[in-house]
JSON list of C-alpha atoms in Angstrom, two decimals:
[
{"chain": "A", "resi": 1, "resn": "GLU", "atom": "CA", "xyz": [106.75, 151.47, 105.45]},
{"chain": "A", "resi": 2, "resn": "THR", "atom": "CA", "xyz": [105.85, 155.11, 106.06]},
{"chain": "A", "resi": 3, "resn": "GLY", "atom": "CA", "xyz": [104.21, 155.84, 109.38]},
{"chain": "A", "resi": 4, "resn": "VAL", "atom": "CA", "xyz": [101.36, 158.20, 110.18]},
{"chain": "A", "resi": 5, "resn": "THR", "atom": "CA", "xyz": [102.34, 161.84, 109.84]},
{"chain": "A", "resi": 6, "resn": "GLN", "atom": "CA", "xyz": [100.40, 164.88, 110.99]},
{"chain": "A", "resi": 7, "resn": "SER", "atom": "CA", "xyz": [100.74, 168.57, 110.24]},
{"chain": "A", "resi": 8, "resn": "PRO", "atom": "CA", "xyz": [101.13, 171.11, 111.58]},
{"chain": "A", "resi": 9, "resn": "THR", "atom": "CA", "xyz": [102.67, 169.96, 114.86]},
{"chain": "A", "resi": 10, "resn": "HIS", "atom": "CA", "xyz": [101.72, 173.13, 116.71]},
{"chain": "A", "resi": 11, "resn": "LEU", "atom": "CA", "xyz": [99.47, 176.04, 115.91]},
{"chain": "A", "resi": 12, "resn": "ILE", "atom": "CA", "xyz": [97.81, 178.98, 117.62]},
{"chain": "A", "resi": 13, "resn": "LYS", "atom": "CA", "xyz": [94.44, 180.37, 116.59]},
{"chain": "A", "resi": 14, "resn": "THR", "atom": "CA", "xyz": [91.98, 182.85, 118.03]},
{"chain": "A", "resi": 15, "resn": "ARG", "atom": "CA", "xyz": [88.34, 182.30, 118.92]},
{"chain": "A", "resi": 16, "resn": "GLY", "atom": "CA", "xyz": [86.06, 182.22, 115.92]},
{"chain": "A", "resi": 17, "resn": "GLN", "atom": "CA", "xyz": [88.74, 181.23, 113.44]},
{"chain": "A", "resi": 18, "resn": "GLN", "atom": "CA", "xyz": [88.83, 178.03, 111.45]},
{"chain": "A", "resi": 19, "resn": "VAL", "atom": "CA", "xyz": [91.57, 175.40, 111.38]},
{"chain": "A", "resi": 20, "resn": "THR", "atom": "CA", "xyz": [92.51, 172.47, 109.14]},
{"chain": "A", "resi": 21, "resn": "LEU", "atom": "CA", "xyz": [94.67, 169.64, 110.42]},
{"chain": "A", "resi": 22, "resn": "ARG", "atom": "CA", "xyz": [96.17, 167.09, 108.08]},
{"chain": "A", "resi": 23, "resn": "CYS", "atom": "CA", "xyz": [97.08, 163.44, 108.38]},
{"chain": "A", "resi": 24, "resn": "SER", "atom": "CA", "xyz": [98.85, 161.01, 106.07]},
{"chain": "A", "resi": 25, "resn": "SER", "atom": "CA", "xyz": [97.92, 157.46, 106.93]},
{"chain": "A", "resi": 26, "resn": "GLN", "atom": "CA", "xyz": [100.30, 154.55, 107.02]},
{"chain": "A", "resi": 27, "resn": "SER", "atom": "CA", "xyz": [100.87, 152.77, 103.74]},
{"chain": "A", "resi": 28, "resn": "GLY", "atom": "CA", "xyz": [98.22, 150.15, 103.07]},
{"chain": "A", "resi": 29, "resn": "HIS", "atom": "CA", "xyz": [95.74, 151.55, 105.61]},
{"chain": "A", "resi": 30, "resn": "ASN", "atom": "CA", "xyz": [92.29, 152.62, 104.41]},
{"chain": "A", "resi": 31, "resn": "THR", "atom": "CA", "xyz": [90.73, 153.68, 107.71]},
{"chain": "A", "resi": 32, "resn": "VAL", "atom": "CA", "xyz": [91.51, 156.91, 109.53]},
{"chain": "A", "resi": 33, "resn": "SER", "atom": "CA", "xyz": [90.16, 158.09, 112.86]},
{"chain": "A", "resi": 34, "resn": "TRP", "atom": "CA", "xyz": [90.61, 161.35, 114.71]},
{"chain": "A", "resi": 35, "resn": "TYR", "atom": "CA", "xyz": [90.82, 161.91, 118.45]},
{"chain": "A", "resi": 36, "resn": "GLN", "atom": "CA", "xyz": [90.90, 164.97, 120.69]},
{"chain": "A", "resi": 37, "resn": "GLN", "atom": "CA", "xyz": [92.95, 164.81, 123.85]},
{"chain": "A", "resi": 38, "resn": "ALA", "atom": "CA", "xyz": [92.37, 167.60, 126.33]},
{"chain": "A", "resi": 39, "resn": "LEU", "atom": "CA", "xyz": [94.71, 168.06, 129.25]},
{"chain": "A", "resi": 40, "resn": "GLY", "atom": "CA", "xyz": [94.38, 165.31, 131.86]},
{"chain": "A", "resi": 41, "resn": "GLN", "atom": "CA", "xyz": [91.97, 163.23, 129.79]},
{"chain": "A", "resi": 42, "resn": "GLY", "atom": "CA", "xyz": [92.20, 160.27, 127.50]},
{"chain": "A", "resi": 43, "resn": "PRO", "atom": "CA", "xyz": [91.77, 160.68, 123.74]},
{"chain": "A", "resi": 44, "resn": "GLN", "atom": "CA", "xyz": [88.13, 161.27, 122.77]},
{"chain": "A", "resi": 45, "resn": "PHE", "atom": "CA", "xyz": [86.85, 159.83, 119.50]},
{"chain": "A", "resi": 46, "resn": "ILE", "atom": "CA", "xyz": [85.81, 162.52, 116.99]},
{"chain": "A", "resi": 47, "resn": "PHE", "atom": "CA", "xyz": [85.05, 160.52, 113.85]},
{"chain": "A", "resi": 48, "resn": "GLN", "atom": "CA", "xyz": [86.31, 157.82, 111.54]},
{"chain": "A", "resi": 49, "resn": "TYR", "atom": "CA", "xyz": [86.62, 157.55, 107.76]},
{"chain": "A", "resi": 50, "resn": "TYR", "atom": "CA", "xyz": [86.67, 154.33, 105.79]},
{"chain": "A", "resi": 51, "resn": "ARG", "atom": "CA", "xyz": [87.32, 154.47, 102.06]},
{"chain": "A", "resi": 52, "resn": "GLU", "atom": "CA", "xyz": [86.53, 158.19, 101.89]},
{"chain": "A", "resi": 53, "resn": "GLU", "atom": "CA", "xyz": [83.24, 158.02, 103.80]},
{"chain": "A", "resi": 54, "resn": "GLU", "atom": "CA", "xyz": [82.54, 158.96, 107.39]},
{"chain": "A", "resi": 55, "resn": "ASN", "atom": "CA", "xyz": [81.27, 155.83, 109.12]},
{"chain": "A", "resi": 56, "resn": "GLY", "atom": "CA", "xyz": [81.24, 156.83, 112.75]},
{"chain": "A", "resi": 57, "resn": "ARG", "atom": "CA", "xyz": [81.14, 159.94, 114.88]},
{"chain": "A", "resi": 58, "resn": "GLY", "atom": "CA", "xyz": [81.63, 160.73, 118.55]},
{"chain": "A", "resi": 59, "resn": "ASN", "atom": "CA", "xyz": [79.91, 163.44, 120.60]},
{"chain": "A", "resi": 60, "resn": "PHE", "atom": "CA", "xyz": [81.31, 166.41, 118.74]},
{"chain": "A", "resi": 61, "resn": "PRO", "atom": "CA", "xyz": [79.28, 169.24, 117.17]},
{"chain": "A", "resi": 62, "resn": "PRO", "atom": "CA", "xyz": [78.93, 169.66, 113.39]},
{"chain": "A", "resi": 63, "resn": "ARG", "atom": "CA", "xyz": [81.58, 172.38, 113.33]},
{"chain": "A", "resi": 64, "resn": "PHE", "atom": "CA", "xyz": [84.02, 169.46, 113.54]},
{"chain": "A", "resi": 65, "resn": "SER", "atom": "CA", "xyz": [84.15, 168.00, 110.05]},
{"chain": "A", "resi": 66, "resn": "GLY", "atom": "CA", "xyz": [86.52, 165.93, 108.01]},
{"chain": "A", "resi": 67, "resn": "LEU", "atom": "CA", "xyz": [87.53, 164.48, 104.70]},
{"chain": "A", "resi": 68, "resn": "GLN", "atom": "CA", "xyz": [89.36, 161.42, 103.49]},
{"chain": "A", "resi": 69, "resn": "PHE", "atom": "CA", "xyz": [91.04, 161.51, 100.10]},
{"chain": "A", "resi": 70, "resn": "PRO", "atom": "CA", "xyz": [91.55, 158.73, 97.52]},
{"chain": "A", "resi": 71, "resn": "ASN", "atom": "CA", "xyz": [95.08, 158.17, 98.83]},
{"chain": "A", "resi": 72, "resn": "TYR", "atom": "CA", "xyz": [93.49, 157.70, 102.30]},
{"chain": "A", "resi": 73, "resn": "SER", "atom": "CA", "xyz": [95.05, 160.83, 103.76]},
{"chain": "A", "resi": 74, "resn": "SER", "atom": "CA", "xyz": [92.64, 162.88, 105.82]},
{"chain": "A", "resi": 75, "resn": "GLU", "atom": "CA", "xyz": [91.77, 166.34, 107.08]},
{"chain": "A", "resi": 76, "resn": "LEU", "atom": "CA", "xyz": [90.07, 167.52, 110.24]},
{"chain": "A", "resi": 77, "resn": "ASN", "atom": "CA", "xyz": [88.38, 170.91, 109.99]},
{"chain": "A", "resi": 78, "resn": "VAL", "atom": "CA", "xyz": [87.12, 172.87, 112.95]},
{"chain": "A", "resi": 79, "resn": "ASN", "atom": "CA", "xyz": [85.04, 175.99, 112.39]},
{"chain": "A", "resi": 80, "resn": "ALA", "atom": "CA", "xyz": [84.19, 178.78, 114.82]},
{"chain": "A", "resi": 81, "resn": "LEU", "atom": "CA", "xyz": [86.95, 177.81, 117.22]},
{"chain": "A", "resi": 82, "resn": "GLU", "atom": "CA", "xyz": [86.24, 177.97, 120.94]},
{"chain": "A", "resi": 83, "resn": "LEU", "atom": "CA", "xyz": [88.68, 178.14, 123.82]},
{"chain": "A", "resi": 84, "resn": "ASP", "atom": "CA", "xyz": [87.75, 174.55, 124.80]},
{"chain": "A", "resi": 85, "resn": "ASP", "atom": "CA", "xyz": [88.97, 173.31, 121.44]},
{"chain": "A", "resi": 86, "resn": "SER", "atom": "CA", "xyz": [92.51, 173.76, 122.71]},
{"chain": "A", "resi": 87, "resn": "ALA", "atom": "CA", "xyz": [93.87, 170.22, 122.76]},
{"chain": "A", "resi": 88, "resn": "LEU", "atom": "CA", "xyz": [96.13, 167.67, 121.14]},
{"chain": "A", "resi": 89, "resn": "TYR", "atom": "CA", "xyz": [94.50, 166.21, 118.03]},
{"chain": "A", "resi": 90, "resn": "LEU", "atom": "CA", "xyz": [95.59, 162.70, 117.18]},
{"chain": "A", "resi": 91, "resn": "CYS", "atom": "CA", "xyz": [95.12, 160.91, 113.90]},
{"chain": "A", "resi": 92, "resn": "ALA", "atom": "CA", "xyz": [95.27, 157.13, 113.69]},
{"chain": "A", "resi": 93, "resn": "SER", "atom": "CA", "xyz": [95.15, 154.78, 110.75]},
{"chain": "A", "resi": 94, "resn": "SER", "atom": "CA", "xyz": [94.33, 151.12, 110.56]},
{"chain": "A", "resi": 95, "resn": "ARG", "atom": "CA", "xyz": [93.95, 148.40, 107.99]},
{"chain": "A", "resi": 96, "resn": "GLY", "atom": "CA", "xyz": [90.76, 146.73, 106.86]},
{"chain": "A", "resi": 97, "resn": "GLN", "atom": "CA", "xyz": [87.14, 147.34, 107.57]},
{"chain": "A", "resi": 98, "resn": "ALA", "atom": "CA", "xyz": [85.80, 149.67, 110.21]},
{"chain": "A", "resi": 99, "resn": "GLN", "atom": "CA", "xyz": [84.71, 146.89, 112.51]},
{"chain": "A", "resi": 100, "resn": "ASN", "atom": "CA", "xyz": [88.07, 145.19, 112.72]},
{"chain": "A", "resi": 101, "resn": "THR", "atom": "CA", "xyz": [89.67, 144.80, 116.12]},
{"chain": "A", "resi": 102, "resn": "GLY", "atom": "CA", "xyz": [93.10, 145.68, 114.81]},
{"chain": "A", "resi": 103, "resn": "GLU", "atom": "CA", "xyz": [95.53, 148.05, 116.39]},
{"chain": "A", "resi": 104, "resn": "LEU", "atom": "CA", "xyz": [95.68, 151.72, 115.54]},
{"chain": "A", "resi": 105, "resn": "PHE", "atom": "CA", "xyz": [98.81, 153.43, 114.29]},
{"chain": "A", "resi": 106, "resn": "PHE", "atom": "CA", "xyz": [98.99, 156.97, 115.60]},
{"chain": "A", "resi": 107, "resn": "GLY", "atom": "CA", "xyz": [100.68, 160.14, 114.48]},
{"chain": "A", "resi": 108, "resn": "GLU", "atom": "CA", "xyz": [102.42, 162.38, 116.96]},
{"chain": "A", "resi": 109, "resn": "GLY", "atom": "CA", "xyz": [99.51, 164.81, 117.00]},
{"chain": "A", "resi": 110, "resn": "SER", "atom": "CA", "xyz": [98.78, 168.45, 116.28]},
{"chain": "A", "resi": 111, "resn": "ARG", "atom": "CA", "xyz": [98.74, 170.73, 119.32]},
{"chain": "A", "resi": 112, "resn": "LEU", "atom": "CA", "xyz": [96.10, 173.44, 118.88]},
{"chain": "A", "resi": 113, "resn": "THR", "atom": "CA", "xyz": [95.93, 176.45, 121.17]},
{"chain": "A", "resi": 114, "resn": "VAL", "atom": "CA", "xyz": [92.92, 178.73, 120.90]},
{"chain": "A", "resi": 115, "resn": "LEU", "atom": "CA", "xyz": [93.33, 182.20, 122.42]},
{"chain": "B", "resi": 1, "resn": "ILE", "atom": "CA", "xyz": [80.04, 157.89, 126.27]},
{"chain": "B", "resi": 2, "resn": "LEU", "atom": "CA", "xyz": [81.44, 154.64, 127.66]},
{"chain": "B", "resi": 3, "resn": "ASN", "atom": "CA", "xyz": [83.15, 154.78, 131.02]},
{"chain": "B", "resi": 4, "resn": "VAL", "atom": "CA", "xyz": [86.70, 153.44, 130.86]},
{"chain": "B", "resi": 5, "resn": "GLU", "atom": "CA", "xyz": [88.68, 153.97, 134.01]},
{"chain": "B", "resi": 6, "resn": "GLN", "atom": "CA", "xyz": [92.34, 153.40, 134.70]},
{"chain": "B", "resi": 7, "resn": "SER", "atom": "CA", "xyz": [93.99, 153.25, 138.08]},
{"chain": "B", "resi": 8, "resn": "PRO", "atom": "CA", "xyz": [96.16, 154.45, 139.49]},
{"chain": "B", "resi": 9, "resn": "GLN", "atom": "CA", "xyz": [96.51, 157.72, 137.59]},
{"chain": "B", "resi": 10, "resn": "SER", "atom": "CA", "xyz": [100.28, 157.60, 138.13]},
{"chain": "B", "resi": 11, "resn": "LEU", "atom": "CA", "xyz": [102.85, 155.50, 139.87]},
{"chain": "B", "resi": 12, "resn": "HIS", "atom": "CA", "xyz": [106.54, 155.53, 140.59]},
{"chain": "B", "resi": 13, "resn": "VAL", "atom": "CA", "xyz": [108.51, 152.31, 140.62]},
{"chain": "B", "resi": 14, "resn": "GLN", "atom": "CA", "xyz": [112.12, 151.54, 141.38]},
{"chain": "B", "resi": 15, "resn": "GLU", "atom": "CA", "xyz": [114.20, 150.11, 138.57]},
{"chain": "B", "resi": 16, "resn": "GLY", "atom": "CA", "xyz": [114.07, 146.34, 138.73]},
{"chain": "B", "resi": 17, "resn": "ASP", "atom": "CA", "xyz": [110.77, 146.20, 140.57]},
{"chain": "B", "resi": 18, "resn": "SER", "atom": "CA", "xyz": [107.59, 144.84, 139.04]},
{"chain": "B", "resi": 19, "resn": "THR", "atom": "CA", "xyz": [104.30, 146.68, 138.89]},
{"chain": "B", "resi": 20, "resn": "ASN", "atom": "CA", "xyz": [100.78, 146.39, 137.58]},
{"chain": "B", "resi": 21, "resn": "PHE", "atom": "CA", "xyz": [97.77, 148.60, 137.00]},
{"chain": "B", "resi": 22, "resn": "THR", "atom": "CA", "xyz": [94.14, 148.29, 136.02]},
{"chain": "B", "resi": 23, "resn": "CYS", "atom": "CA", "xyz": [91.74, 149.19, 133.26]},
{"chain": "B", "resi": 24, "resn": "SER", "atom": "CA", "xyz": [88.00, 148.90, 133.99]},
{"chain": "B", "resi": 25, "resn": "PHE", "atom": "CA", "xyz": [85.43, 148.91, 131.22]},
{"chain": "B", "resi": 26, "resn": "PRO", "atom": "CA", "xyz": [81.76, 148.05, 130.63]},
{"chain": "B", "resi": 27, "resn": "SER", "atom": "CA", "xyz": [81.13, 144.31, 130.80]},
{"chain": "B", "resi": 28, "resn": "SER", "atom": "CA", "xyz": [78.41, 144.39, 128.16]},
{"chain": "B", "resi": 29, "resn": "ASN", "atom": "CA", "xyz": [78.75, 144.55, 124.37]},
{"chain": "B", "resi": 30, "resn": "PHE", "atom": "CA", "xyz": [82.45, 143.75, 124.55]},
{"chain": "B", "resi": 31, "resn": "TYR", "atom": "CA", "xyz": [84.34, 143.58, 121.27]},
{"chain": "B", "resi": 32, "resn": "ALA", "atom": "CA", "xyz": [88.01, 144.28, 122.01]},
{"chain": "B", "resi": 33, "resn": "LEU", "atom": "CA", "xyz": [90.35, 145.84, 124.53]},
{"chain": "B", "resi": 34, "resn": "HIS", "atom": "CA", "xyz": [93.47, 147.71, 123.40]},
{"chain": "B", "resi": 35, "resn": "TRP", "atom": "CA", "xyz": [96.57, 148.71, 125.34]},
{"chain": "B", "resi": 36, "resn": "TYR", "atom": "CA", "xyz": [98.88, 151.48, 124.08]},
{"chain": "B", "resi": 37, "resn": "ARG", "atom": "CA", "xyz": [102.15, 152.85, 125.38]},
{"chain": "B", "resi": 38, "resn": "TRP", "atom": "CA", "xyz": [102.72, 156.57, 124.95]},
{"chain": "B", "resi": 39, "resn": "GLU", "atom": "CA", "xyz": [106.18, 157.92, 125.54]},
{"chain": "B", "resi": 40, "resn": "THR", "atom": "CA", "xyz": [106.72, 161.65, 125.88]},
{"chain": "B", "resi": 41, "resn": "ALA", "atom": "CA", "xyz": [107.09, 163.48, 122.55]},
{"chain": "B", "resi": 42, "resn": "LYS", "atom": "CA", "xyz": [106.20, 160.31, 120.61]},
{"chain": "B", "resi": 43, "resn": "SER", "atom": "CA", "xyz": [103.02, 158.79, 119.24]},
{"chain": "B", "resi": 44, "resn": "PRO", "atom": "CA", "xyz": [100.99, 156.14, 121.09]},
{"chain": "B", "resi": 45, "resn": "GLU", "atom": "CA", "xyz": [102.17, 152.66, 120.17]},
{"chain": "B", "resi": 46, "resn": "ALA", "atom": "CA", "xyz": [100.03, 149.53, 120.33]},
{"chain": "B", "resi": 47, "resn": "LEU", "atom": "CA", "xyz": [101.01, 146.90, 122.87]},
{"chain": "B", "resi": 48, "resn": "PHE", "atom": "CA", "xyz": [98.11, 144.48, 122.75]},
{"chain": "B", "resi": 49, "resn": "VAL", "atom": "CA", "xyz": [94.68, 143.95, 121.23]},
{"chain": "B", "resi": 50, "resn": "MET", "atom": "CA", "xyz": [92.70, 141.46, 123.28]},
{"chain": "B", "resi": 51, "resn": "THR", "atom": "CA", "xyz": [89.40, 139.95, 122.26]},
{"chain": "B", "resi": 52, "resn": "LEU", "atom": "CA", "xyz": [88.68, 136.82, 124.30]},
{"chain": "B", "resi": 53, "resn": "ASN", "atom": "CA", "xyz": [87.79, 136.46, 127.95]},
{"chain": "B", "resi": 54, "resn": "GLY", "atom": "CA", "xyz": [90.78, 134.99, 129.75]},
{"chain": "B", "resi": 55, "resn": "ASP", "atom": "CA", "xyz": [93.21, 136.22, 127.11]},
{"chain": "B", "resi": 56, "resn": "GLU", "atom": "CA", "xyz": [96.77, 136.69, 128.25]},
{"chain": "B", "resi": 57, "resn": "LYS", "atom": "CA", "xyz": [99.24, 138.50, 126.03]},
{"chain": "B", "resi": 58, "resn": "LYS", "atom": "CA", "xyz": [102.96, 139.07, 126.49]},
{"chain": "B", "resi": 59, "resn": "LYS", "atom": "CA", "xyz": [105.55, 141.27, 124.83]},
{"chain": "B", "resi": 60, "resn": "GLY", "atom": "CA", "xyz": [108.94, 141.07, 126.44]},
{"chain": "B", "resi": 61, "resn": "ARG", "atom": "CA", "xyz": [108.61, 142.07, 130.09]},
{"chain": "B", "resi": 62, "resn": "ILE", "atom": "CA", "xyz": [105.09, 143.44, 129.62]},
{"chain": "B", "resi": 63, "resn": "SER", "atom": "CA", "xyz": [102.01, 141.27, 129.82]},
{"chain": "B", "resi": 64, "resn": "ALA", "atom": "CA", "xyz": [98.26, 141.78, 130.06]},
{"chain": "B", "resi": 65, "resn": "THR", "atom": "CA", "xyz": [95.24, 139.79, 131.15]},
{"chain": "B", "resi": 66, "resn": "LEU", "atom": "CA", "xyz": [91.60, 140.23, 130.28]},
{"chain": "B", "resi": 67, "resn": "ASN", "atom": "CA", "xyz": [88.36, 139.52, 132.13]},
{"chain": "B", "resi": 68, "resn": "THR", "atom": "CA", "xyz": [85.42, 140.52, 129.96]},
{"chain": "B", "resi": 69, "resn": "LYS", "atom": "CA", "xyz": [82.76, 139.14, 132.32]},
{"chain": "B", "resi": 70, "resn": "GLU", "atom": "CA", "xyz": [83.73, 141.48, 135.13]},
{"chain": "B", "resi": 71, "resn": "GLY", "atom": "CA", "xyz": [85.11, 144.22, 132.88]},
{"chain": "B", "resi": 72, "resn": "TYR", "atom": "CA", "xyz": [88.75, 144.62, 133.75]},
{"chain": "B", "resi": 73, "resn": "SER", "atom": "CA", "xyz": [92.23, 144.15, 132.35]},
{"chain": "B", "resi": 74, "resn": "TYR", "atom": "CA", "xyz": [95.56, 144.22, 134.13]},
{"chain": "B", "resi": 75, "resn": "LEU", "atom": "CA", "xyz": [98.86, 145.30, 132.63]},
{"chain": "B", "resi": 76, "resn": "TYR", "atom": "CA", "xyz": [102.01, 143.97, 134.26]},
{"chain": "B", "resi": 77, "resn": "ILE", "atom": "CA", "xyz": [105.57, 145.21, 133.90]},
{"chain": "B", "resi": 78, "resn": "LYS", "atom": "CA", "xyz": [108.19, 142.80, 135.20]},
{"chain": "B", "resi": 79, "resn": "GLY", "atom": "CA", "xyz": [111.60, 144.11, 136.24]},
{"chain": "B", "resi": 80, "resn": "SER", "atom": "CA", "xyz": [110.86, 147.74, 135.31]},
{"chain": "B", "resi": 81, "resn": "GLN", "atom": "CA", "xyz": [113.50, 149.63, 133.34]},
{"chain": "B", "resi": 82, "resn": "PRO", "atom": "CA", "xyz": [113.80, 153.39, 132.74]},
{"chain": "B", "resi": 83, "resn": "GLU", "atom": "CA", "xyz": [112.65, 152.91, 129.15]},
{"chain": "B", "resi": 84, "resn": "ASP", "atom": "CA", "xyz": [109.32, 151.64, 130.51]},
{"chain": "B", "resi": 85, "resn": "SER", "atom": "CA", "xyz": [108.53, 155.17, 131.70]},
{"chain": "B", "resi": 86, "resn": "ALA", "atom": "CA", "xyz": [105.47, 156.19, 129.70]},
{"chain": "B", "resi": 87, "resn": "THR", "atom": "CA", "xyz": [101.73, 156.67, 129.89]},
{"chain": "B", "resi": 88, "resn": "TYR", "atom": "CA", "xyz": [99.83, 153.45, 129.33]},
{"chain": "B", "resi": 89, "resn": "LEU", "atom": "CA", "xyz": [96.40, 153.85, 127.76]},
{"chain": "B", "resi": 90, "resn": "CYS", "atom": "CA", "xyz": [93.69, 151.27, 127.54]},
{"chain": "B", "resi": 91, "resn": "ALA", "atom": "CA", "xyz": [90.81, 151.54, 125.09]},
{"chain": "B", "resi": 92, "resn": "PHE", "atom": "CA", "xyz": [87.53, 149.63, 124.96]},
{"chain": "B", "resi": 93, "resn": "ARG", "atom": "CA", "xyz": [85.73, 148.79, 121.74]},
{"chain": "B", "resi": 94, "resn": "ALA", "atom": "CA", "xyz": [82.09, 147.80, 122.02]},
{"chain": "B", "resi": 95, "resn": "ASN", "atom": "CA", "xyz": [79.99, 146.29, 119.24]},
{"chain": "B", "resi": 96, "resn": "ASP", "atom": "CA", "xyz": [80.73, 149.23, 117.01]},
{"chain": "B", "resi": 97, "resn": "TYR", "atom": "CA", "xyz": [83.90, 150.73, 115.66]},
{"chain": "B", "resi": 98, "resn": "LYS", "atom": "CA", "xyz": [84.45, 153.44, 118.29]},
{"chain": "B", "resi": 99, "resn": "LEU", "atom": "CA", "xyz": [87.30, 153.23, 120.75]},
{"chain": "B", "resi": 100, "resn": "SER", "atom": "CA", "xyz": [86.74, 154.69, 124.21]},
{"chain": "B", "resi": 101, "resn": "PHE", "atom": "CA", "xyz": [90.01, 155.50, 125.94]},
{"chain": "B", "resi": 102, "resn": "GLY", "atom": "CA", "xyz": [90.83, 155.72, 129.60]},
{"chain": "B", "resi": 103, "resn": "ALA", "atom": "CA", "xyz": [92.82, 158.68, 130.90]},
{"chain": "B", "resi": 104, "resn": "GLY", "atom": "CA", "xyz": [95.94, 156.55, 131.26]},
{"chain": "B", "resi": 105, "resn": "THR", "atom": "CA", "xyz": [98.37, 155.42, 133.94]},
{"chain": "B", "resi": 106, "resn": "THR", "atom": "CA", "xyz": [101.67, 157.32, 133.91]},
{"chain": "B", "resi": 107, "resn": "VAL", "atom": "CA", "xyz": [104.57, 155.14, 135.00]},
{"chain": "B", "resi": 108, "resn": "THR", "atom": "CA", "xyz": [107.87, 156.66, 136.11]},
{"chain": "B", "resi": 109, "resn": "VAL", "atom": "CA", "xyz": [110.74, 154.26, 136.66]},
{"chain": "B", "resi": 110, "resn": "ARG", "atom": "CA", "xyz": [113.43, 155.58, 138.99]},
{"chain": "B", "resi": 111, "resn": "ALA", "atom": "CA", "xyz": [116.98, 154.41, 138.44]}
]
């Protein structure tokens, strides 16, 4: 069983640029969620995709957007990067419907630094 | 934004000693409470998903209890070992699909 993989692992961008982060979900999982973890804080929910549709969003502005593909892999796009976007971005996949209580399977994260 | 608090923020424990720490969450609209272990340079790994008031779960030397009426969960580590050193995250799920995480308790086990 292939686990959740994220790419790139580290990247550096400058203010105003755009970034795309990628996530391959675990085999058999059709739900993907994205989290932002800033230094000293817990992961903050960005949004979730279930069967290629966004079905939940946290308190993040529209410049944070995403996609889920037919193979259930996913992308997180951030436009007009700001310094405060510097964080670890975690992707997690899970099985079943969005409302299930099941555990999340996380990737190791993408560390974004915005200069 | 739901307030999920974990305490203490960090703790040091001698190898062989037992320890416990707390996760506090809203007592209304409870759906599930998750615990994850996050070792350095790895991905967070699920320990428990708890859904019922009074639930007790155990995995090896680690166990957890849940009180949904008062909004807290305890995680216990019995006979701590160096491999237990990690950040332990709890996450609260209300009557929607969003998980709200605490900031974590970082446990360091000294040999």
